[in-house]
PDB file of C-alpha atoms in Angstrom:
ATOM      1  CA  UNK A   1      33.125  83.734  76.699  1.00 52.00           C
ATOM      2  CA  UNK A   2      35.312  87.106  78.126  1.00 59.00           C
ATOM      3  CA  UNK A   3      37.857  87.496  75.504  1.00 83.00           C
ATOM      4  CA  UNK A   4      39.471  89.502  78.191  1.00 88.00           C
ATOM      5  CA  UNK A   5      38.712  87.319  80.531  1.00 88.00           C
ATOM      6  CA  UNK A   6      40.145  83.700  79.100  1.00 90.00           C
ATOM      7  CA  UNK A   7      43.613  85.436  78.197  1.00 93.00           C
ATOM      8  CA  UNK A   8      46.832  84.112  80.528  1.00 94.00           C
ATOM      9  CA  UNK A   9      48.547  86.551  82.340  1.00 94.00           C
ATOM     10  CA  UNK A  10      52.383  86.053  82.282  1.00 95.00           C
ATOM     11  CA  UNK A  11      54.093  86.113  85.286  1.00 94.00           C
ATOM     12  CA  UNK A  12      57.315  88.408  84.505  1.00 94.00           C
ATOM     13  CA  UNK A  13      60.455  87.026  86.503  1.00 92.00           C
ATOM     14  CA  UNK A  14      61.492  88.227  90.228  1.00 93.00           C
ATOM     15  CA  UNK A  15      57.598  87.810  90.424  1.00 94.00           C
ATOM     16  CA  UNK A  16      55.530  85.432  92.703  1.00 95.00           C
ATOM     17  CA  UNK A  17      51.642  85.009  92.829  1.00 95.00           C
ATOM     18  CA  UNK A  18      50.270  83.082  95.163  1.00 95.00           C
ATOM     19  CA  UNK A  19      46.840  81.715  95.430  1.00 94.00           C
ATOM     20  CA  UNK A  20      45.024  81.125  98.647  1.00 94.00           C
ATOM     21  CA  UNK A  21      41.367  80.262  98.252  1.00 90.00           C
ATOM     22  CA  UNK A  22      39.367  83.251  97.077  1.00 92.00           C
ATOM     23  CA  UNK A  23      42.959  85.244  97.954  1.00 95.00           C
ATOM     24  CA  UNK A  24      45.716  86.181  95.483  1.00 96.00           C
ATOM     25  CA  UNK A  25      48.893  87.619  96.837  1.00 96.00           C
ATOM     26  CA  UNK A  26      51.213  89.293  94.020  1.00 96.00           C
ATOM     27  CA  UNK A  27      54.729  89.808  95.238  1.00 95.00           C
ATOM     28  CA  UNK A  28      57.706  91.798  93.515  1.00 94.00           C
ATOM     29  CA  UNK A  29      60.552  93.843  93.406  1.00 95.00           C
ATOM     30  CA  UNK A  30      58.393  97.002  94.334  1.00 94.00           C
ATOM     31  CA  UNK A  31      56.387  95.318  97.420  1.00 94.00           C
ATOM     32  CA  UNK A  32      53.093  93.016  97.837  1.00 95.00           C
ATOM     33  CA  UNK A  33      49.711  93.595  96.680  1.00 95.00           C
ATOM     34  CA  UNK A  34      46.399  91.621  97.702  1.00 96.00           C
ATOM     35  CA  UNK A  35      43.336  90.961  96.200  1.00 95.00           C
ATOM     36  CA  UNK A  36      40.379  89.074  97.466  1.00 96.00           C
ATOM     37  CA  UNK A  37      38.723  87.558  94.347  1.00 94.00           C
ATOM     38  CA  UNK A  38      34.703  87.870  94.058  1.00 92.00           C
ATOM     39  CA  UNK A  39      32.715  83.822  94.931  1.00 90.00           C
ATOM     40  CA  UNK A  40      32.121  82.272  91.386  1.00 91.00           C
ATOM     41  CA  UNK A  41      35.397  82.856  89.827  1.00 93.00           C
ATOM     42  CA  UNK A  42      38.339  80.572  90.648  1.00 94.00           C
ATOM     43  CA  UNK A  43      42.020  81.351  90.279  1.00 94.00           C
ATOM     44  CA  UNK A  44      45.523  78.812  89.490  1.00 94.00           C
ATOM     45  CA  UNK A  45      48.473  79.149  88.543  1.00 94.00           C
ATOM     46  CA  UNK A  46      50.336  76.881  86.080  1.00 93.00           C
ATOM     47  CA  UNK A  47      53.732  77.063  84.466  1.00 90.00           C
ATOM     48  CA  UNK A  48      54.394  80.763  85.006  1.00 93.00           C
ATOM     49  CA  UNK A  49      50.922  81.826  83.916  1.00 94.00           C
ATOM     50  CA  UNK A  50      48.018  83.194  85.849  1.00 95.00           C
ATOM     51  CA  UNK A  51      44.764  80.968  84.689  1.00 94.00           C
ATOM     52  CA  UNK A  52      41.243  83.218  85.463  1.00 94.00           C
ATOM     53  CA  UNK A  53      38.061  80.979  85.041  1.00 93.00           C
ATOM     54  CA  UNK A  54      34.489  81.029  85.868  1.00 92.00           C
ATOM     55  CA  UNK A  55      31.989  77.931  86.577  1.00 92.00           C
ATOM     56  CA  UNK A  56      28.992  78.949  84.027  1.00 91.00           C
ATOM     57  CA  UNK A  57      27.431  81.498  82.212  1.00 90.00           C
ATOM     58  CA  UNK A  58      25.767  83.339  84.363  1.00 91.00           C
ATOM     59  CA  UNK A  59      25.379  87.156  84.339  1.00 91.00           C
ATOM     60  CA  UNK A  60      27.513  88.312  87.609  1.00 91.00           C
ATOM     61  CA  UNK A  61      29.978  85.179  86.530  1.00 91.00           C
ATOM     62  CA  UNK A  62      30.612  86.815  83.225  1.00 90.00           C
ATOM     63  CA  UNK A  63      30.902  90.350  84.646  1.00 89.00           C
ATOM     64  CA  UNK A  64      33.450  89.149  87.034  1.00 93.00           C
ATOM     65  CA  UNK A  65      35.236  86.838  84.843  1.00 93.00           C
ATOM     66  CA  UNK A  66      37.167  89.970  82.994  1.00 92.00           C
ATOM     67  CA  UNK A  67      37.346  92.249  85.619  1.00 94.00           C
ATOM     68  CA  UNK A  68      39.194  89.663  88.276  1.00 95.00           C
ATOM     69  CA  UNK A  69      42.324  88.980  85.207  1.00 95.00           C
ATOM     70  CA  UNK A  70      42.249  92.910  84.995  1.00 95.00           C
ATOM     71  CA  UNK A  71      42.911  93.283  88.959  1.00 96.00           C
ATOM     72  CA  UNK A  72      45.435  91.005  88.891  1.00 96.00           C
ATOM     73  CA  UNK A  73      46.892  91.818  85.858  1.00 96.00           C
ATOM     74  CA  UNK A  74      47.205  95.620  87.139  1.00 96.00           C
ATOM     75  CA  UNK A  75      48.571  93.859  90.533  1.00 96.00           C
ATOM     76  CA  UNK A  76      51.248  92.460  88.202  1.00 96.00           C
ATOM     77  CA  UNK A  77      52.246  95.719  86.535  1.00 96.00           C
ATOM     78  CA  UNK A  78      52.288  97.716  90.032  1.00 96.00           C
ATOM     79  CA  UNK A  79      54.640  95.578  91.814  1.00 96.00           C
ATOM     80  CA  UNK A  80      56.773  95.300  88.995  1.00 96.00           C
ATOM     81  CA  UNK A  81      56.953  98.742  86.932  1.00 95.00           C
ATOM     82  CA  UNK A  82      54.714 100.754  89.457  1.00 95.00           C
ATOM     83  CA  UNK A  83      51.937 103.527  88.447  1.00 97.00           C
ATOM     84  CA  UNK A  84      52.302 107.248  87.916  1.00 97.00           C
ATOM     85  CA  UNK A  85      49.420 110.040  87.501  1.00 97.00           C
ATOM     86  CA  UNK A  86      50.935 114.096  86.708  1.00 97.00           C
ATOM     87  CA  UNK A  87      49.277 116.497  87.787  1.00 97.00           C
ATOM     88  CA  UNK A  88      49.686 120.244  86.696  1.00 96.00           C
ATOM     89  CA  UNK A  89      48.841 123.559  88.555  1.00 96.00           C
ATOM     90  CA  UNK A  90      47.498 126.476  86.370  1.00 95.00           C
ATOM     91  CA  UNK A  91      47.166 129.697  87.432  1.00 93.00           C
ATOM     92  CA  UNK A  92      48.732 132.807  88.121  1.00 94.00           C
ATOM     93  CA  UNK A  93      49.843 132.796  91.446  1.00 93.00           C
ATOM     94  CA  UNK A  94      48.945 128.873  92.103  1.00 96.00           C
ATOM     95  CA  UNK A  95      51.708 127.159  93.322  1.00 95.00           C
ATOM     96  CA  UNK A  96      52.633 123.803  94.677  1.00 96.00           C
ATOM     97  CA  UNK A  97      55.986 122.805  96.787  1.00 96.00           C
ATOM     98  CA  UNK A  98      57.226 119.846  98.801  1.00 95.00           C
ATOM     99  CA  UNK A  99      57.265 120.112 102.520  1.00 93.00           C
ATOM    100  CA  UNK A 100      58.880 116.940 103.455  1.00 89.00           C
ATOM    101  CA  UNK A 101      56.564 113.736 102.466  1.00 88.00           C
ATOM    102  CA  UNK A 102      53.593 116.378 102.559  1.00 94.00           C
ATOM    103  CA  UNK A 103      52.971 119.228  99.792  1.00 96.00           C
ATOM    104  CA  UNK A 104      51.572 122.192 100.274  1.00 96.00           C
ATOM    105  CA  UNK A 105      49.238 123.661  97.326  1.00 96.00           C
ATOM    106  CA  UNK A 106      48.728 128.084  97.286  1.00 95.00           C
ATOM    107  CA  UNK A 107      45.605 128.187  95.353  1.00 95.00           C
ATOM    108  CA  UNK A 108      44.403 131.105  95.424  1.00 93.00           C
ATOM    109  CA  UNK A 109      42.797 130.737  98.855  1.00 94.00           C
ATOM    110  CA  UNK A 110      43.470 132.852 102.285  1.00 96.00           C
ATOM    111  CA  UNK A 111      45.404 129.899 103.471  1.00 96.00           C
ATOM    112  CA  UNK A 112      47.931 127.539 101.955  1.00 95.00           C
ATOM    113  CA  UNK A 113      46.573 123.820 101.758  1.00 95.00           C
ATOM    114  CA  UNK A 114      48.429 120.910 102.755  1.00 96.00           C
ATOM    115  CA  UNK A 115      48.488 117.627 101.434  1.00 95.00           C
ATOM    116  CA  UNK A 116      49.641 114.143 103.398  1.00 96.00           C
ATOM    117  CA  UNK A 117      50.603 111.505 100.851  1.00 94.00           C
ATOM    118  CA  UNK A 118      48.216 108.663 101.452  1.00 93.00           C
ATOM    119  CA  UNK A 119      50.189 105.215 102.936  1.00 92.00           C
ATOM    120  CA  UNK A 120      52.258 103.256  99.416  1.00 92.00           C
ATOM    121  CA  UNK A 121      51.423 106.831  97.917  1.00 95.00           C
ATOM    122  CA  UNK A 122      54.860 108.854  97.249  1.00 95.00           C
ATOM    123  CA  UNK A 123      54.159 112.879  95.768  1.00 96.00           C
ATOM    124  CA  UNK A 124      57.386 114.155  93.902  1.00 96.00           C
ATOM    125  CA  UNK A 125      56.970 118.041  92.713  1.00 96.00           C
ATOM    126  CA  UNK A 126      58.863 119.090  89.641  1.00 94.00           C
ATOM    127  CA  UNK A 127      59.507 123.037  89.526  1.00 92.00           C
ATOM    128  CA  UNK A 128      56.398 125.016  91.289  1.00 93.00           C
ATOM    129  CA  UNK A 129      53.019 123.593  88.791  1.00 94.00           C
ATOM    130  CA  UNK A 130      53.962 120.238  88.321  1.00 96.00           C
ATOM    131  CA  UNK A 131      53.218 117.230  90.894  1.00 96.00           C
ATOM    132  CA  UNK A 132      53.477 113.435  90.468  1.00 96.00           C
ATOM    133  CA  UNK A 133      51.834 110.569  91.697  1.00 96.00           C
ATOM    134  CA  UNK A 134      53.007 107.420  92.296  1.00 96.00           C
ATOM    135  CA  UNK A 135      53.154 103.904  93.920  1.00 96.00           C
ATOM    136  CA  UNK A 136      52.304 100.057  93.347  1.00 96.00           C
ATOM    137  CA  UNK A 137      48.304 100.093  93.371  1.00 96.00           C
ATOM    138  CA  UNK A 138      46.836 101.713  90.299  1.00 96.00           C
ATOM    139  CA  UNK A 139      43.879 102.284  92.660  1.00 96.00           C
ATOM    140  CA  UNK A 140      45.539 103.948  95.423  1.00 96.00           C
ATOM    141  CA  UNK A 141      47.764 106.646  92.744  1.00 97.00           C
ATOM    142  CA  UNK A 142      44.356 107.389  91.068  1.00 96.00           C
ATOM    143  CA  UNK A 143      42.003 108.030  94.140  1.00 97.00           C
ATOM    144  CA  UNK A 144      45.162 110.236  95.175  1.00 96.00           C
ATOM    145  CA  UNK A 145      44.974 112.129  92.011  1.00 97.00           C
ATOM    146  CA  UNK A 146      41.309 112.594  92.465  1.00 97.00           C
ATOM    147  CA  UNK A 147      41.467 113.800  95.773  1.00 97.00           C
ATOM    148  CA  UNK A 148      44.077 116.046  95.079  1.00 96.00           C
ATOM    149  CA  UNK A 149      42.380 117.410  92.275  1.00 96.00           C
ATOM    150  CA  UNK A 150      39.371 117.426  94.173  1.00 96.00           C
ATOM    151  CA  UNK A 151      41.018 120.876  96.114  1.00 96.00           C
ATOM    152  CA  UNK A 152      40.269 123.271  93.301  1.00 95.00           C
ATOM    153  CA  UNK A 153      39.339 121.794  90.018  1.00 95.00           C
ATOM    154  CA  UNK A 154      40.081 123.660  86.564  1.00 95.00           C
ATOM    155  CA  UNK A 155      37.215 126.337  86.046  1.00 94.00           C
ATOM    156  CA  UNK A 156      35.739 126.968  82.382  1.00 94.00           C
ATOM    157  CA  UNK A 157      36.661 130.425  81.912  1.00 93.00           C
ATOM    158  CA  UNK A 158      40.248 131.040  82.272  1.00 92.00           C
ATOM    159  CA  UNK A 159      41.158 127.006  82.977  1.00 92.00           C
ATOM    160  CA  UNK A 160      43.010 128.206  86.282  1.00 95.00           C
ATOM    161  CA  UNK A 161      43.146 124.861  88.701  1.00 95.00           C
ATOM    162  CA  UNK A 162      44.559 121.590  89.434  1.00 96.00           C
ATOM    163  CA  UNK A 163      44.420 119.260  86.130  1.00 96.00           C
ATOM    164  CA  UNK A 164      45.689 115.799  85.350  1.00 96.00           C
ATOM    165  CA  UNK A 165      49.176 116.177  82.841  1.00 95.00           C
ATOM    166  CA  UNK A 166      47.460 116.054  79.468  1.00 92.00           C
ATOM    167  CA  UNK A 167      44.066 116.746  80.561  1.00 92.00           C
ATOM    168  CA  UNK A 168      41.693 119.427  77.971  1.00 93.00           C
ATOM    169  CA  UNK A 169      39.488 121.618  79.836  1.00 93.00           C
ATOM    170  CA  UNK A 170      36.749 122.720  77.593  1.00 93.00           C
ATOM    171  CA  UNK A 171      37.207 126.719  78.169  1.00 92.00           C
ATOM    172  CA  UNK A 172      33.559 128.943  78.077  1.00 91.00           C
ATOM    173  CA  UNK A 173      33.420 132.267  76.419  1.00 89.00           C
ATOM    174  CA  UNK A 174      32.777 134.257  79.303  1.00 85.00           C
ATOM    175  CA  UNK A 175      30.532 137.633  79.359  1.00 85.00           C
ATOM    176  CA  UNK A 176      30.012 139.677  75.890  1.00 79.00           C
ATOM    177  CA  UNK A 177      31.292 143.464  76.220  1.00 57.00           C
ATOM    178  CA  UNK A 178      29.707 146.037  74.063  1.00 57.00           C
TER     179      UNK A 178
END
């Protein structure tokens, strides 16, 4: 049995989850989040707790049987405490700054680049190398990330780039003089 799987997920107050089917609709303070669960696992809700269960042992049961209380679980979080990915800019001369709901990234290309925040997506800059991401779907704030470090990822030699808060870049020695 998924030990992740068989746990109850709490549903915090000023929260609703609703079940329709093979749908689940997760609805709090922050906004709404859907997710369309996969065939063999079924979905109910009783006394303030979200029940995930699946109808036998077979393989693509099992490996659905945690992943579905995970989705919904992270559903949960989102529309209650929201998701948030930083982002840093290293660099001499690399720069980022907000320009309205877009940003616009100088990184050390012949033209500035400018980045739309994705729909449920908001992008907050703090001083001129800092960025955050954030919004209700854990999904959504981390394919933003991605994409936005995607632009110019954090090279080996001097570790100049766009790289998650926190992130290590392994660093390369770089040529030998005599």
């Amino acid at each position: 049995m998924s030990r992740i799987g068989r746990l109850p997920i709490d549903i915090p107050a000023g929260v609703t989850v609703s079940v329709d089917g093979q749908d689940v609709t997760v609805t709090g303070p922050k906004g709404e989040l859907a997710l369309s669960v996969a065939k063999p696992i079924e979905v109910k809700v009783e006394e303030n707790q979200v029940l995930v269960s699946r109808p036998d042992d077979e393989r693509e049961s099992r490996s659905l049987h945690g992943l579905t209380r995970t989705l919904i679980n992270n559903n949960i979080i989102g529309v209650t405490q929201g998701y948030t990915k930083g982002l840093e800019v290293v660099g001499t001369g690399y720069r980022v700054a907000q320009k309205g709901t877009a940003v616009e990234f100088a990184l050390g290309f012949s033209h500035p680049v400018l980045v739309e925040a994705p729909a449920g997506i908001t992008l907050t800059v703090e001083g001129n190398n800092k960025l955050t991401v954030s919004g209700i779907s854990k999904q959504a704030v981390g394919e933003a990330a991605a994409n936005i470090r995607k632009i110019r990822k954090p090279e080996p030699y001097k570790g100049k780039g766009v790289r998650y808060a926190g992130e290590v870049v392994r660093r390369k020695a770089g040529k030998s003089g005599k």
